mmCIF file of C-alpha atoms in Angstrom:
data_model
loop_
_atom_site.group_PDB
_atom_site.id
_atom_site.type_symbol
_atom_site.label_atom_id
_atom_site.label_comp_id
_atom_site.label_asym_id
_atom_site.label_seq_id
_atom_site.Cartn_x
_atom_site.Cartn_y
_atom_site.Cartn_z
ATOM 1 C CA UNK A 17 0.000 0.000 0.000
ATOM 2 C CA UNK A 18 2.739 2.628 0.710
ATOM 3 C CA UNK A 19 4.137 1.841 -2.982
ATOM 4 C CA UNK A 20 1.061 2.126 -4.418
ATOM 5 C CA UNK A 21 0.681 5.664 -2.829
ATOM 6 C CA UNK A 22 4.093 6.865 -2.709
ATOM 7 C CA UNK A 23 3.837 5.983 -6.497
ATOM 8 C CA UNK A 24 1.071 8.185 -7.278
ATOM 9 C CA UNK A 25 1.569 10.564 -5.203
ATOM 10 C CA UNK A 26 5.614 10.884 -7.019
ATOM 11 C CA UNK A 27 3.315 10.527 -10.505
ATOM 12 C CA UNK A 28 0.888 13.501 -10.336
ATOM 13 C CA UNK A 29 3.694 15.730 -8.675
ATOM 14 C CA UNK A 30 5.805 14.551 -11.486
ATOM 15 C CA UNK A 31 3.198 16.087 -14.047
ATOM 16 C CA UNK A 32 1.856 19.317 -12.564
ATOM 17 C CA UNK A 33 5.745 19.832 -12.362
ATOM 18 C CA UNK A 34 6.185 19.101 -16.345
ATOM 19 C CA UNK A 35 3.276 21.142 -17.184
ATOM 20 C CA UNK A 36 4.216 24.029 -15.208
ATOM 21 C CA UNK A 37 7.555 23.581 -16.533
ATOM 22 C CA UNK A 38 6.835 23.436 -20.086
ATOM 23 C CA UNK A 39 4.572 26.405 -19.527
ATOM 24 C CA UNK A 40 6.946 29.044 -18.583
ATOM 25 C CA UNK A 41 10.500 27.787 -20.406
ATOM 26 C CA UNK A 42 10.787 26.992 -24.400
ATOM 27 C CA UNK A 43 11.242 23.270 -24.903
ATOM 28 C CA UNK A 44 12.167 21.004 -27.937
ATOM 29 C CA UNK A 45 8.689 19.746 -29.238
ATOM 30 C CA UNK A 46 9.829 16.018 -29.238
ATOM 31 C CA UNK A 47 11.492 16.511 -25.372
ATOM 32 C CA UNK A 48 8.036 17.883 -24.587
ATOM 33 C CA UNK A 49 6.904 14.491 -25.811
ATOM 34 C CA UNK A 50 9.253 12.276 -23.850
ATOM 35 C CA UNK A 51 8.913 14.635 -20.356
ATOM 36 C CA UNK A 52 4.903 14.511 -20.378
ATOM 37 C CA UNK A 53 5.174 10.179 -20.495
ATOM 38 C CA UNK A 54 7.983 9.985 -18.173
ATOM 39 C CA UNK A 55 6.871 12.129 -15.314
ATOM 40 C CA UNK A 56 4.480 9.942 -15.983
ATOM 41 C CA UNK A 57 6.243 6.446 -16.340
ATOM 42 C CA UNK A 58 8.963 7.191 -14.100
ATOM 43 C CA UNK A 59 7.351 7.481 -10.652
ATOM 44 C CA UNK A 60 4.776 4.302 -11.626
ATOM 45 C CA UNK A 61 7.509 1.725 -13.069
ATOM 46 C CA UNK A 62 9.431 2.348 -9.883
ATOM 47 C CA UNK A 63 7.384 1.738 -7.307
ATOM 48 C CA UNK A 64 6.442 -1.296 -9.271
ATOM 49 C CA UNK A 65 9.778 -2.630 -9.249
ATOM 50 C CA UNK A 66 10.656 -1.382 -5.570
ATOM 51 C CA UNK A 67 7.285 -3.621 -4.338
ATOM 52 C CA UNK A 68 8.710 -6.316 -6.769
ATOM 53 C CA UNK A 69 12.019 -6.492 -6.218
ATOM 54 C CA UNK A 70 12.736 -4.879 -2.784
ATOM 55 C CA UNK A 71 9.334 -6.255 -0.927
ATOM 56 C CA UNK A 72 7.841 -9.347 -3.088
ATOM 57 C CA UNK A 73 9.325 -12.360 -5.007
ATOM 58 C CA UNK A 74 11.546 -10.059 -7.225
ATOM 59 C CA UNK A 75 9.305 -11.429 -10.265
ATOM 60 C CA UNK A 76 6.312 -9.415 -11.621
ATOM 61 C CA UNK A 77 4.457 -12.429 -12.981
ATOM 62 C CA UNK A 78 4.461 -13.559 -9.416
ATOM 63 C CA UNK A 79 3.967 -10.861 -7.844
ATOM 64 C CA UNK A 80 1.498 -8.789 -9.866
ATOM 65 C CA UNK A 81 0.306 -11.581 -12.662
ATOM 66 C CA UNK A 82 2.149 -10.256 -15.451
ATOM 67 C CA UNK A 83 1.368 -13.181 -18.139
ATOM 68 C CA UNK A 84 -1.447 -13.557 -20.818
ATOM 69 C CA UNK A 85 -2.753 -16.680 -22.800
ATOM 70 C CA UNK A 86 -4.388 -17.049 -26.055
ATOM 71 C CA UNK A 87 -8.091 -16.051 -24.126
ATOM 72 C CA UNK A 88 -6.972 -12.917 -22.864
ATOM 73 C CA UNK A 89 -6.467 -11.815 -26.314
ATOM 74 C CA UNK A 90 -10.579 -12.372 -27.088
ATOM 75 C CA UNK A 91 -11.060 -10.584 -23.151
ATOM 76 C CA UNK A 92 -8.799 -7.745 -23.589
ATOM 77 C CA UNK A 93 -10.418 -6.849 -27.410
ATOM 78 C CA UNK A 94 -13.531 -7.055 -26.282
ATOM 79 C CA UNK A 95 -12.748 -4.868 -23.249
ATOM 80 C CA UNK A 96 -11.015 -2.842 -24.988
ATOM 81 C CA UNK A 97 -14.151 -2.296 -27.616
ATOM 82 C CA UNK A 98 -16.795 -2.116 -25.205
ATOM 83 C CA UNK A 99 -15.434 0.481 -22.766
ATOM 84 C CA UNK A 100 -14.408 2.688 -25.993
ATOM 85 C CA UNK A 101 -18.159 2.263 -26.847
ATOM 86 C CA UNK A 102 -19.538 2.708 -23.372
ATOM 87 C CA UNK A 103 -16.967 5.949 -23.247
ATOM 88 C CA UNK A 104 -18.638 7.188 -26.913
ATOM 89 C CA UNK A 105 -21.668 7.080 -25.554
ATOM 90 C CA UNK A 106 -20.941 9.320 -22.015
ATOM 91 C CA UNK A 107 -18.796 12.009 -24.494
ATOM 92 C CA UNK A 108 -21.702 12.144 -26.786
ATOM 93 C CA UNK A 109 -24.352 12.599 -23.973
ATOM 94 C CA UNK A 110 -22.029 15.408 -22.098
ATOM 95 C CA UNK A 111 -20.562 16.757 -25.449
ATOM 96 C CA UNK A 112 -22.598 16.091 -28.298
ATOM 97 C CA UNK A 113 -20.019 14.943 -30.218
ATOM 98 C CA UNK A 114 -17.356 11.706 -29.688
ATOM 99 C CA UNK A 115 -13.572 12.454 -28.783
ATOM 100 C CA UNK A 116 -11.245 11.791 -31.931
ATOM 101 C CA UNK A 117 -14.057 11.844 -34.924
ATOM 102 C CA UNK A 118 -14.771 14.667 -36.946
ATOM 103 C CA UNK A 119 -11.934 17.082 -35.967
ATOM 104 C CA UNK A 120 -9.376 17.548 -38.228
ATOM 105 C CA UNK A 121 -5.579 17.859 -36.631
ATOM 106 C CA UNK A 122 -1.969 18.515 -38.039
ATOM 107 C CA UNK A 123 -0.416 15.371 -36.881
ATOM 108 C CA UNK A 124 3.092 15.568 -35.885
ATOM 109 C CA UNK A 125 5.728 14.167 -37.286
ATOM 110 C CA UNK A 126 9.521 12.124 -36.502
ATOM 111 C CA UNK A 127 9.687 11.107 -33.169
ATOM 112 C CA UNK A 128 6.214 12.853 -31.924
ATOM 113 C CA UNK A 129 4.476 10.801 -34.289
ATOM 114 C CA UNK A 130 5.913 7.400 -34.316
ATOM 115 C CA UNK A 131 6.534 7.606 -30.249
ATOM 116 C CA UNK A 132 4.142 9.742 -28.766
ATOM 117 C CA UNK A 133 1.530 9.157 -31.189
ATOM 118 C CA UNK A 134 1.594 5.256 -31.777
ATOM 119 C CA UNK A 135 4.536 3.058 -29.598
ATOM 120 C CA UNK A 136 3.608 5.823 -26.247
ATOM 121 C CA UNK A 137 -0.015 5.380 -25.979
ATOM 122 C CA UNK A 138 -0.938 1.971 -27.453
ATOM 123 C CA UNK A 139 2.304 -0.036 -26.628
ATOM 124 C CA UNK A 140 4.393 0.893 -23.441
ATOM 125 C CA UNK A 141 1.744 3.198 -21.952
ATOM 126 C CA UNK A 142 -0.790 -0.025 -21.424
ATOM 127 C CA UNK A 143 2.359 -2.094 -20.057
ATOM 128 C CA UNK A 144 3.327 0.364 -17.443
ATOM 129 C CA UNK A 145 -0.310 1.591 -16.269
ATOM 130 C CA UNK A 146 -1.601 -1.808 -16.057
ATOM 131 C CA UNK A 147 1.194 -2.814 -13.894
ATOM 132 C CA UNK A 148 1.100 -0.518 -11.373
ATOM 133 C CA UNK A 149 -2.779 0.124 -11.453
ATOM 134 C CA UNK A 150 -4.052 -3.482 -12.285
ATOM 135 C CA UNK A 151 -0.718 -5.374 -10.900
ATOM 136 C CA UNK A 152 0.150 -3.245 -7.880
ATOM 137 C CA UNK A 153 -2.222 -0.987 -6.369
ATOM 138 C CA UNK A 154 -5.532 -3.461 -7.062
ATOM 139 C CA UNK A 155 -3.606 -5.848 -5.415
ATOM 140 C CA UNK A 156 -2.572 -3.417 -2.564
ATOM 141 C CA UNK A 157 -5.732 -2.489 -1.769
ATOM 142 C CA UNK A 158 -7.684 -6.419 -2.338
ATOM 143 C CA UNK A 159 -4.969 -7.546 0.211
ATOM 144 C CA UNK A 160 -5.740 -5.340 2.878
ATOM 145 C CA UNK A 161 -9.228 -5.015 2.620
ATOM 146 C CA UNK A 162 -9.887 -8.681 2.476
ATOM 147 C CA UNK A 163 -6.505 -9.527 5.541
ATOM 148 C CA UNK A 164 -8.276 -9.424 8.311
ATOM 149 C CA UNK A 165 -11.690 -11.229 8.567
ATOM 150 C CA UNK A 166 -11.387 -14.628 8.262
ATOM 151 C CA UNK A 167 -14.576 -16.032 10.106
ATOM 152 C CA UNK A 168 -14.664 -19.234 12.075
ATOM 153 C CA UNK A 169 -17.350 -21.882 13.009
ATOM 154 C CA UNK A 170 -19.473 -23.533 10.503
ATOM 155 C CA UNK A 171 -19.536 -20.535 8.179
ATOM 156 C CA UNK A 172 -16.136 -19.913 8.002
ATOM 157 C CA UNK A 173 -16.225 -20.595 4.006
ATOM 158 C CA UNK A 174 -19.083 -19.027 2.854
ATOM 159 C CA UNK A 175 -17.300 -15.675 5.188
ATOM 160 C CA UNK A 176 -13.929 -16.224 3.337
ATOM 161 C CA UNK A 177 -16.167 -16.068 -0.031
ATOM 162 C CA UNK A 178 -17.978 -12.634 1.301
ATOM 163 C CA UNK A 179 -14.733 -11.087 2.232
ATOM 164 C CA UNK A 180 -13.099 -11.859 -0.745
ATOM 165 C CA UNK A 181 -15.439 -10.344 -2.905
ATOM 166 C CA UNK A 182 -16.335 -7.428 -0.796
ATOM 167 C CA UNK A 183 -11.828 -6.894 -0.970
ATOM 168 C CA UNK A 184 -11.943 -7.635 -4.740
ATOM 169 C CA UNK A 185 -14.657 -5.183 -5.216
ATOM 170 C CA UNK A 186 -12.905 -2.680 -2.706
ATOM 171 C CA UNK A 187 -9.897 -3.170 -4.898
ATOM 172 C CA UNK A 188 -11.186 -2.433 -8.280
ATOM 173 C CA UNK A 189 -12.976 0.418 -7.817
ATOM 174 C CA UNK A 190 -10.466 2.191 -5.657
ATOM 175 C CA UNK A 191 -7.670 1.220 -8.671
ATOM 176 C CA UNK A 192 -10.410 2.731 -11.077
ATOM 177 C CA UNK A 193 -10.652 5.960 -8.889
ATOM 178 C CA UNK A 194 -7.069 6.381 -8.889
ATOM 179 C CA UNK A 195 -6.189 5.549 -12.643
ATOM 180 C CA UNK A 196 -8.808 8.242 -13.165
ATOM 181 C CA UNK A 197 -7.646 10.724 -10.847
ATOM 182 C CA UNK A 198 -4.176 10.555 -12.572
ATOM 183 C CA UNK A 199 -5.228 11.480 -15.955
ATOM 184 C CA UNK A 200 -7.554 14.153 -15.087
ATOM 185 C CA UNK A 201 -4.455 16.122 -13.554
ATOM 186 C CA UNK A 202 -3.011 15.441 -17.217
ATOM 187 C CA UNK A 203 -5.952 17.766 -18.624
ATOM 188 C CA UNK A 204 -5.618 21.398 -19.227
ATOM 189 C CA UNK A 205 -9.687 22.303 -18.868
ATOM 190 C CA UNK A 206 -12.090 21.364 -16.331
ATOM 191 C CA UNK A 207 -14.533 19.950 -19.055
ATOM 192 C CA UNK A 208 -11.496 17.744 -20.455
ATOM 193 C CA UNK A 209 -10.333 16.873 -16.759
ATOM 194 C CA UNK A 210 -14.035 15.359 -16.288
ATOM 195 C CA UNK A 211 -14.097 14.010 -19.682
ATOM 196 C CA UNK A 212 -10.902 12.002 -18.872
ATOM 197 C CA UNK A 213 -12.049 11.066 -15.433
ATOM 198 C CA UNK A 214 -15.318 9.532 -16.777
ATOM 199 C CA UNK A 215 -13.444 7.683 -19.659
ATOM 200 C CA UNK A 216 -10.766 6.560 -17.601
ATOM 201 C CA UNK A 217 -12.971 5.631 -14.780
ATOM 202 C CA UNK A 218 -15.550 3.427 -17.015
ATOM 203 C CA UNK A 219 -11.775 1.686 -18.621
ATOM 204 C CA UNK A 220 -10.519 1.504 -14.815
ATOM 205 C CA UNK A 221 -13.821 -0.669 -13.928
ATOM 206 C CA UNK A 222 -13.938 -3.178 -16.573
ATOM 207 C CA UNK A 223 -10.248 -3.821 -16.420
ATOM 208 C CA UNK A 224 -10.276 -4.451 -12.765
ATOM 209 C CA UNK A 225 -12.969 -6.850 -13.208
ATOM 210 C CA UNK A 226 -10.866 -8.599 -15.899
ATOM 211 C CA UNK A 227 -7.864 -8.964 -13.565
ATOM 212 C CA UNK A 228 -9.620 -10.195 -10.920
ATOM 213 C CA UNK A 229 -11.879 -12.666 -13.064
ATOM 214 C CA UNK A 230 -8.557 -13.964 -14.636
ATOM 215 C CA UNK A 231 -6.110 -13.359 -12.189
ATOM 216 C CA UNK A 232 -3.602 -11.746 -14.848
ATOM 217 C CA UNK A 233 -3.044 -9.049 -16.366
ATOM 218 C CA UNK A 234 -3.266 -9.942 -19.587
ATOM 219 C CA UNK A 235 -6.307 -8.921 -20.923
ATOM 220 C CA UNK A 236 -5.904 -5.824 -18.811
ATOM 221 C CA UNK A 237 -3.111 -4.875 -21.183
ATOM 222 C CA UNK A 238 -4.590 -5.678 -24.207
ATOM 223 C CA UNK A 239 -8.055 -4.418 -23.385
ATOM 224 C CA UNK A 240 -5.781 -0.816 -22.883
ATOM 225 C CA UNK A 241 -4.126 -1.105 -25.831
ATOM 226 C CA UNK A 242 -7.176 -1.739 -27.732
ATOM 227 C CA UNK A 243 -9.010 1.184 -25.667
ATOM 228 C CA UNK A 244 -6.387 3.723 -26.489
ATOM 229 C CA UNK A 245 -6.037 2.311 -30.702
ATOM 230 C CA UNK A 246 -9.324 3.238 -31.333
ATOM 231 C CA UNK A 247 -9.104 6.675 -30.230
ATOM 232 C CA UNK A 248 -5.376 7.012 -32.151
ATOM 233 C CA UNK A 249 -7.134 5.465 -35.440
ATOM 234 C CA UNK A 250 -9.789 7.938 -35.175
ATOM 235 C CA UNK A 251 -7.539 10.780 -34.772
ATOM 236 C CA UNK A 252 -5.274 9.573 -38.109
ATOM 237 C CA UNK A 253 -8.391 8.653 -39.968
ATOM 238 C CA UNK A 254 -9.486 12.014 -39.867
#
């Protein structure tokens, strides 16, 4: 739990610093880039690997199920589809209009396009979030919710059951809450700062649900990926 919070705690410091910093001194367009995903990054892969390799087993598929199988590929796409959908529908009820269609950008080019365009948000982005969200802090927060209360007697089992699905559900939503609360401090309006909560909140859910279902994060990953490629292929498609 203190890695979880020490980690984003580090994370959204790390990012109101960048922002302010990129705000009031002249920086190379593709540095901009790289500083916005590793104040991001940064403070989230390390606490990960301090939990991992200081604390745990010192192997993150042990520690925070870091595998996938053939099924999490049909989980995670269908995630991924669904909360994009479910996400549409919340921007088009708020906004009248769904985030990526219909507005025409300049897209970037070099290193802004093909790394903080395409490998950023849809390849290492998913990885690193869904470790420490999915992998770290739901597991955080599931292990000391459901630690204590055990039972005893004759309904000792069915009170194990309860409190593991009362910690599981603890878990998920408070990973959801927090995933959410880090990328509305990315957001430079308040409309866009709710508009990113709700959609990353909505994402948060489902892929909690996923991890504890399968017990990996697996289709976590892929169900971000996914999630995050739709929005990038409506952005170059228009």
């Amino acid at each position: 739990m203190a890695d979880a919070a020490t980690g984003t705690v580090l994370s959204i410091l790390c990012v109101l610093g960048w922002t302010a910093l990129v705000r009031t001194v002249i920086i190379d367009p593709a540095l901009q880039v790289l500083g916005a995903y590793l104040a991001v990054w940064v403070p989230l892969l390390g606490a990960v690997l301090v939990a991992s390799f200081v604390r745990g087993r010192r192997s993150l598929t042990l520690d925070f199920g870091l595998r996938f199988t053939w099924l999490d590929l049909c989980w995670g796409v269908g995630l991924g589809l669904l909360a994009r959908a479910a996400v549409s529908g919340i921007e088009l009820a708020t906004s009248g209009r769904v985030a990526g269609f219909g507005v025409r950008l300049e897209l970037p080019t070099g290193f802004e396009l093909w790394f903080g365009l395409l490998l950023a948000p849809i390849v290492l982005g998913p990885l690193v979030e869904e470790l420490f969200f999915r992998g770290l802090v739901l597991r955080a927060v599931e292990r000391g919710a459901g630690g204590g209360d055990r039972g005893d007697g004759g309904d000792r089992r069915s009170r194990v059951a309860g409190a593991s699905v009362a910690a599981a559900s603890v878990a998920v939503l408070t990973s959801a809450l927090v995933f959410a609360l880090l990328h509305m401090t990315q957001a430079t309006t308040g409309a866009e700062a709710w508009r990113l909560g709700a959609g990353s909140l909505v994402f948060g859910l489902a892929a909690g649900v996923a991890t504890v279902l399968t017990g990996r994060l697996g289709a976590a990953i892929i169900g971000h990926m996914v999630f995050n490629g739709v929005l990038i292929a409506a952005v170059l498609s228009a």
